[in-house]
mmCIF file of C-alpha atoms in Angstrom:
data_model
loop_
_atom_site.group_PDB
_atom_site.id
_atom_site.type_symbol
_atom_site.label_atom_id
_atom_site.label_comp_id
_atom_site.label_asym_id
_atom_site.label_seq_id
_atom_site.Cartn_x
_atom_site.Cartn_y
_atom_site.Cartn_z
ATOM 1 C CA MET A 10 0.000 0.000 0.000
ATOM 2 C CA THR A 11 1.389 3.377 -0.970
ATOM 3 C CA ILE A 12 0.574 6.674 0.648
ATOM 4 C CA SER A 13 -1.327 8.846 -1.781
ATOM 5 C CA SER A 14 -4.191 11.278 -1.804
ATOM 6 C CA SER A 15 -5.669 9.605 -4.871
ATOM 7 C CA PRO A 16 -8.333 6.915 -4.694
ATOM 8 C CA ALA A 17 -7.346 3.286 -4.478
ATOM 9 C CA ALA A 18 -7.279 1.044 -7.504
ATOM 10 C CA THR A 19 -10.715 0.029 -8.703
ATOM 11 C CA ASP A 20 -12.084 -3.339 -7.601
ATOM 12 C CA GLY A 21 -15.523 -4.755 -6.782
ATOM 13 C CA LYS A 22 -15.696 -3.395 -3.240
ATOM 14 C CA LEU A 23 -14.559 0.043 -4.275
ATOM 15 C CA THR A 24 -16.956 0.203 -7.202
ATOM 16 C CA THR A 25 -19.801 -0.786 -4.887
ATOM 17 C CA ALA A 26 -18.672 1.860 -2.398
ATOM 18 C CA TYR A 27 -18.748 4.535 -5.092
ATOM 19 C CA VAL A 28 -22.190 3.438 -6.282
ATOM 20 C CA LEU A 29 -23.542 3.483 -2.716
ATOM 21 C CA THR A 30 -22.104 6.919 -1.938
ATOM 22 C CA VAL A 31 -23.375 8.432 -5.180
ATOM 23 C CA ALA A 32 -26.799 6.929 -4.448
ATOM 24 C CA ALA A 33 -26.653 8.328 -0.909
ATOM 25 C CA SER A 34 -25.810 11.776 -2.255
ATOM 26 C CA ALA A 35 -28.646 11.628 -4.751
ATOM 27 C CA LEU A 36 -31.144 10.445 -2.113
ATOM 28 C CA THR A 37 -30.170 13.300 0.192
ATOM 29 C CA LEU A 38 -30.479 15.973 -2.472
ATOM 30 C CA VAL A 39 -33.764 14.614 -3.817
ATOM 31 C CA GLY A 40 -35.202 14.225 -0.319
ATOM 32 C CA LEU A 41 -34.271 17.739 0.768
ATOM 33 C CA TYR A 42 -34.713 19.808 -2.363
ATOM 34 C CA VAL A 43 -36.894 18.015 -4.926
ATOM 35 C CA LEU A 44 -39.638 15.952 -3.296
ATOM 36 C CA ASP A 45 -42.457 17.366 -1.207
ATOM 37 C CA TRP A 46 -42.343 16.520 2.495
ATOM 38 C CA PHE A 47 -46.048 16.793 3.137
ATOM 39 C CA PRO A 48 -48.773 15.711 0.755
ATOM 40 C CA GLY A 49 -50.816 18.448 -0.755
ATOM 41 C CA SER A 50 -52.622 18.736 -4.011
ATOM 42 C CA VAL A 51 -51.874 16.422 -6.914
ATOM 43 C CA TRP A 52 -48.917 18.485 -8.113
ATOM 44 C CA GLY A 53 -47.501 19.905 -4.967
ATOM 45 C CA GLY A 54 -47.343 19.919 -1.237
ATOM 46 C CA GLN A 55 -45.011 21.430 1.291
ATOM 47 C CA SER A 56 -41.315 21.188 0.482
ATOM 48 C CA PHE A 57 -38.530 20.854 3.029
ATOM 49 C CA LEU A 58 -37.583 24.528 2.751
ATOM 50 C CA ASP A 59 -41.215 25.585 3.286
ATOM 51 C CA PHE A 60 -41.551 23.275 6.285
ATOM 52 C CA ARG A 61 -38.212 24.500 7.656
ATOM 53 C CA ALA A 62 -39.298 28.147 7.573
ATOM 54 C CA GLU A 63 -42.702 27.391 9.104
ATOM 55 C CA HIS A 64 -41.222 25.155 11.808
ATOM 56 C CA LEU A 65 -38.582 27.681 12.874
ATOM 57 C CA GLU A 66 -41.133 30.486 12.899
ATOM 58 C CA GLY A 67 -43.343 28.424 15.190
ATOM 59 C CA ARG A 68 -40.437 27.671 17.524
ATOM 60 C CA ALA A 69 -39.140 31.235 17.735
ATOM 61 C CA ASP A 70 -40.727 31.900 21.130
ATOM 62 C CA ALA A 71 -40.769 28.319 22.439
ATOM 63 C CA THR A 72 -39.355 27.669 25.891
ATOM 64 C CA GLY A 73 -38.825 24.491 27.861
ATOM 65 C CA LEU A 74 -37.840 22.370 24.870
ATOM 66 C CA ASP A 75 -36.257 18.975 25.423
ATOM 67 C CA TRP A 76 -32.630 18.528 24.351
ATOM 68 C CA TYR A 77 -33.560 16.559 21.233
ATOM 69 C CA GLU A 78 -36.018 19.267 20.198
ATOM 70 C CA SER A 79 -33.340 21.948 20.520
ATOM 71 C CA LEU A 80 -30.819 19.815 18.656
ATOM 72 C CA GLY A 81 -33.432 19.167 15.999
ATOM 73 C CA ASP A 82 -34.066 22.871 15.608
ATOM 74 C CA THR A 83 -30.359 23.443 14.941
ATOM 75 C CA TYR A 84 -30.673 20.948 12.072
ATOM 76 C CA PHE A 85 -33.363 23.109 10.490
ATOM 77 C CA GLN A 86 -31.217 26.236 11.042
ATOM 78 C CA VAL A 87 -27.798 25.089 9.781
ATOM 79 C CA GLY A 88 -27.614 21.300 9.843
ATOM 80 C CA TYR A 89 -29.220 20.763 6.485
ATOM 81 C CA VAL A 90 -26.498 22.909 4.871
ATOM 82 C CA VAL A 91 -23.772 20.840 6.560
ATOM 83 C CA GLN A 92 -25.518 17.645 5.495
ATOM 84 C CA THR A 93 -25.855 18.826 1.900
ATOM 85 C CA ALA A 94 -22.172 19.771 1.693
ATOM 86 C CA ALA A 95 -21.074 16.512 3.323
ATOM 87 C CA PHE A 96 -23.106 14.391 0.918
ATOM 88 C CA LEU A 97 -21.841 16.364 -2.080
ATOM 89 C CA LEU A 98 -18.250 15.652 -0.985
ATOM 90 C CA LEU A 99 -18.896 12.035 -0.025
ATOM 91 C CA PRO A 100 -18.203 10.276 -3.368
ATOM 92 C CA PHE A 101 -14.974 12.250 -3.788
ATOM 93 C CA VAL A 102 -13.439 11.538 -0.386
ATOM 94 C CA VAL A 103 -14.733 8.107 0.614
ATOM 95 C CA ALA A 104 -11.814 6.111 -0.820
ATOM 96 C CA ARG A 105 -8.897 8.404 -0.091
ATOM 97 C CA TYR A 106 -5.752 6.996 1.483
ATOM 98 C CA ASN A 107 -5.148 10.195 3.422
ATOM 99 C CA ARG A 108 -7.244 11.576 6.239
ATOM 100 C CA LEU A 109 -9.765 13.195 3.908
ATOM 101 C CA HIS A 110 -11.784 9.990 4.057
ATOM 102 C CA TRP A 111 -12.888 11.070 7.545
ATOM 103 C CA LEU A 112 -15.020 13.760 5.887
ATOM 104 C CA SER A 113 -17.334 10.859 5.055
ATOM 105 C CA ALA A 114 -18.258 10.748 8.727
ATOM 106 C CA LEU A 115 -19.883 14.168 8.329
ATOM 107 C CA ALA A 116 -22.424 12.630 5.980
ATOM 108 C CA VAL A 117 -23.377 9.958 8.508
ATOM 109 C CA LEU A 118 -23.516 12.529 11.305
ATOM 110 C CA GLY A 119 -25.636 14.795 9.094
ATOM 111 C CA ALA A 120 -28.123 11.989 8.530
ATOM 112 C CA ALA A 121 -28.261 11.310 12.274
ATOM 113 C CA TRP A 122 -28.770 15.035 12.867
ATOM 114 C CA GLN A 123 -31.648 14.988 10.379
ATOM 115 C CA THR A 124 -33.189 12.052 12.233
ATOM 116 C CA THR A 125 -32.959 14.023 15.478
ATOM 117 C CA GLY A 126 -34.591 16.963 13.725
ATOM 118 C CA LEU A 127 -37.436 14.795 12.494
ATOM 119 C CA ILE A 128 -38.031 13.380 15.963
ATOM 120 C CA GLY A 129 -37.834 16.798 17.620
ATOM 121 C CA ALA A 130 -40.236 18.341 15.125
ATOM 122 C CA ALA A 131 -42.616 15.375 15.380
ATOM 123 C CA VAL A 132 -42.755 15.012 11.617
ATOM 124 C CA VAL A 133 -45.661 12.654 10.902
ATOM 125 C CA ASN A 134 -48.091 12.078 8.028
ATOM 126 C CA THR A 135 -45.443 12.811 5.483
ATOM 127 C CA THR A 136 -44.332 11.490 2.164
ATOM 128 C CA LEU A 137 -41.254 9.289 1.791
ATOM 129 C CA ALA A 138 -38.946 12.302 1.371
ATOM 130 C CA PRO A 139 -37.978 12.890 5.044
ATOM 131 C CA VAL A 140 -36.912 9.254 5.385
ATOM 132 C CA LEU A 141 -34.487 9.451 2.462
ATOM 133 C CA GLY A 142 -31.855 11.291 4.547
ATOM 134 C CA PRO A 143 -31.533 8.569 7.199
ATOM 135 C CA ILE A 144 -31.523 5.896 4.470
ATOM 136 C CA ALA A 145 -28.744 7.837 2.741
ATOM 137 C CA GLY A 146 -26.808 7.863 6.012
ATOM 138 C CA ILE A 147 -26.979 4.075 6.192
ATOM 139 C CA LEU A 148 -25.813 3.803 2.573
ATOM 140 C CA ALA A 149 -22.970 6.237 3.304
ATOM 141 C CA LEU A 150 -21.857 4.178 6.292
ATOM 142 C CA ILE A 151 -21.874 0.947 4.276
ATOM 143 C CA GLY A 152 -20.061 2.651 1.383
ATOM 144 C CA TRP A 153 -17.431 4.069 3.718
ATOM 145 C CA GLY A 154 -16.878 0.630 5.264
ATOM 146 C CA LEU A 155 -16.474 -1.001 1.838
ATOM 147 C CA ALA A 156 -14.096 1.723 0.698
ATOM 148 C CA ARG A 157 -11.972 1.384 3.847
ATOM 149 C CA SER A 158 -11.878 -2.367 3.346
ATOM 150 C CA ALA A 159 -10.799 -2.004 -0.295
ATOM 151 C CA VAL A 160 -8.170 0.636 0.451
ATOM 152 C CA ASN A 161 -6.644 -1.318 3.336
ATOM 153 C CA GLU A 162 -6.255 -4.557 1.351
#
């Protein structure tokens, strides 16, 4: 094994890791920015950005929130931006020999942060879109594990 900042040589595990991380990135972006979070009329409902604004406006004067509700609110303030950036970087850093591969952990943490946000906001009666972020986090974790396995062989 040589020390390099370039990705490892392509093999089955690494190819699968790339496919999983690209799929995770796509799921995150589609879930946050394309699909509606709440059902509405035939052609449109409430998107994530609409829900985010409404949720934060409703919580502006809230007091006595539980820790997971406060943590969830921070997801709707800045966490979704961190998650978006982490998932955009994910396919490019997952198989690096150097320490950049640890940026992949941000994607998994972003998905966990989204899950905390969903629990804290009591998001129910939704479409499939809010669940895509946590699913993407699982795919990112599996992809990272496969990439680490391929790089360390």
